[in-house]
Amino acid sequence: AFVVTENCIKCKYQDCVEVCPVDCFYEGPNFLVIHPDECIDCALCEPECPAGAIFSEDEVPADQKEFIKLNAELAEVWPNITEIGEQPADRKEWDGVKGKLQYLER
Ligand code: SF4
Ligand code: F3S
């Protein structure tokens, strides 16, 4: 499966949901996750993310590995999202900021 990692937090561009053929994105207040059992590994979402936050599970950077479990966990509790909605006004300021996991809202 593909995995959404830290740089999505507070950026939440949502371009990814527009291209997913199986609608397997789930939405939290300031982050999106992919349901690992529903993702068909089509790879379409990866180049669409302006934040470069999406990786194939086997290519997730070493310091982002905890997001594999986090995607699986949160996809079970957050609602499905199939269309791009409102983007955070300050998304560009947060793009690339390190250590954003502390700001994850559930
Ligand atoms: Fe959806 Fe394809 Fe991305 Fe998986 S890899 S989340 S199926 S767009
Ligand atoms: Fe997040 Fe990138 Fe999608 S910032 S919402 S994974 S387009």
Coordinates of C-alpha atoms in Angstrom, one line a residue, residues 1-2 20-26 33-42 75-76 78 80-81:
A1 CA 0.0 0.0 0.0
F2 CA 0.9 3.6 -0.3
C20 CA -7.4 7.7 -6.4
P21 CA -9.4 5.2 -8.4
V22 CA -10.6 3.3 -5.4
D23 CA -11.4 6.2 -3.0
C24 CA -9.2 4.9 -0.2
F25 CA -8.3 8.2 1.5
Y26 CA -9.6 9.1 4.9
V33 CA -4.4 8.7 5.5
I34 CA -4.6 5.8 3.1
H35 CA -6.4 2.6 4.0
P36 CA -3.8 -0.1 3.5
D37 CA -6.3 -2.8 2.7
E38 CA -8.1 -0.8 0.1
C39 CA -5.1 0.8 -1.7
I40 CA -4.4 -1.1 -5.0
D41 CA -0.9 0.3 -5.4
C42 CA -1.7 2.2 -8.6
A75 CA -8.2 4.9 8.3
E76 CA -10.4 2.8 10.6
W78 CA -11.7 8.7 10.1
N80 CA -13.8 8.6 3.8
I81 CA -12.9 11.6 1.5

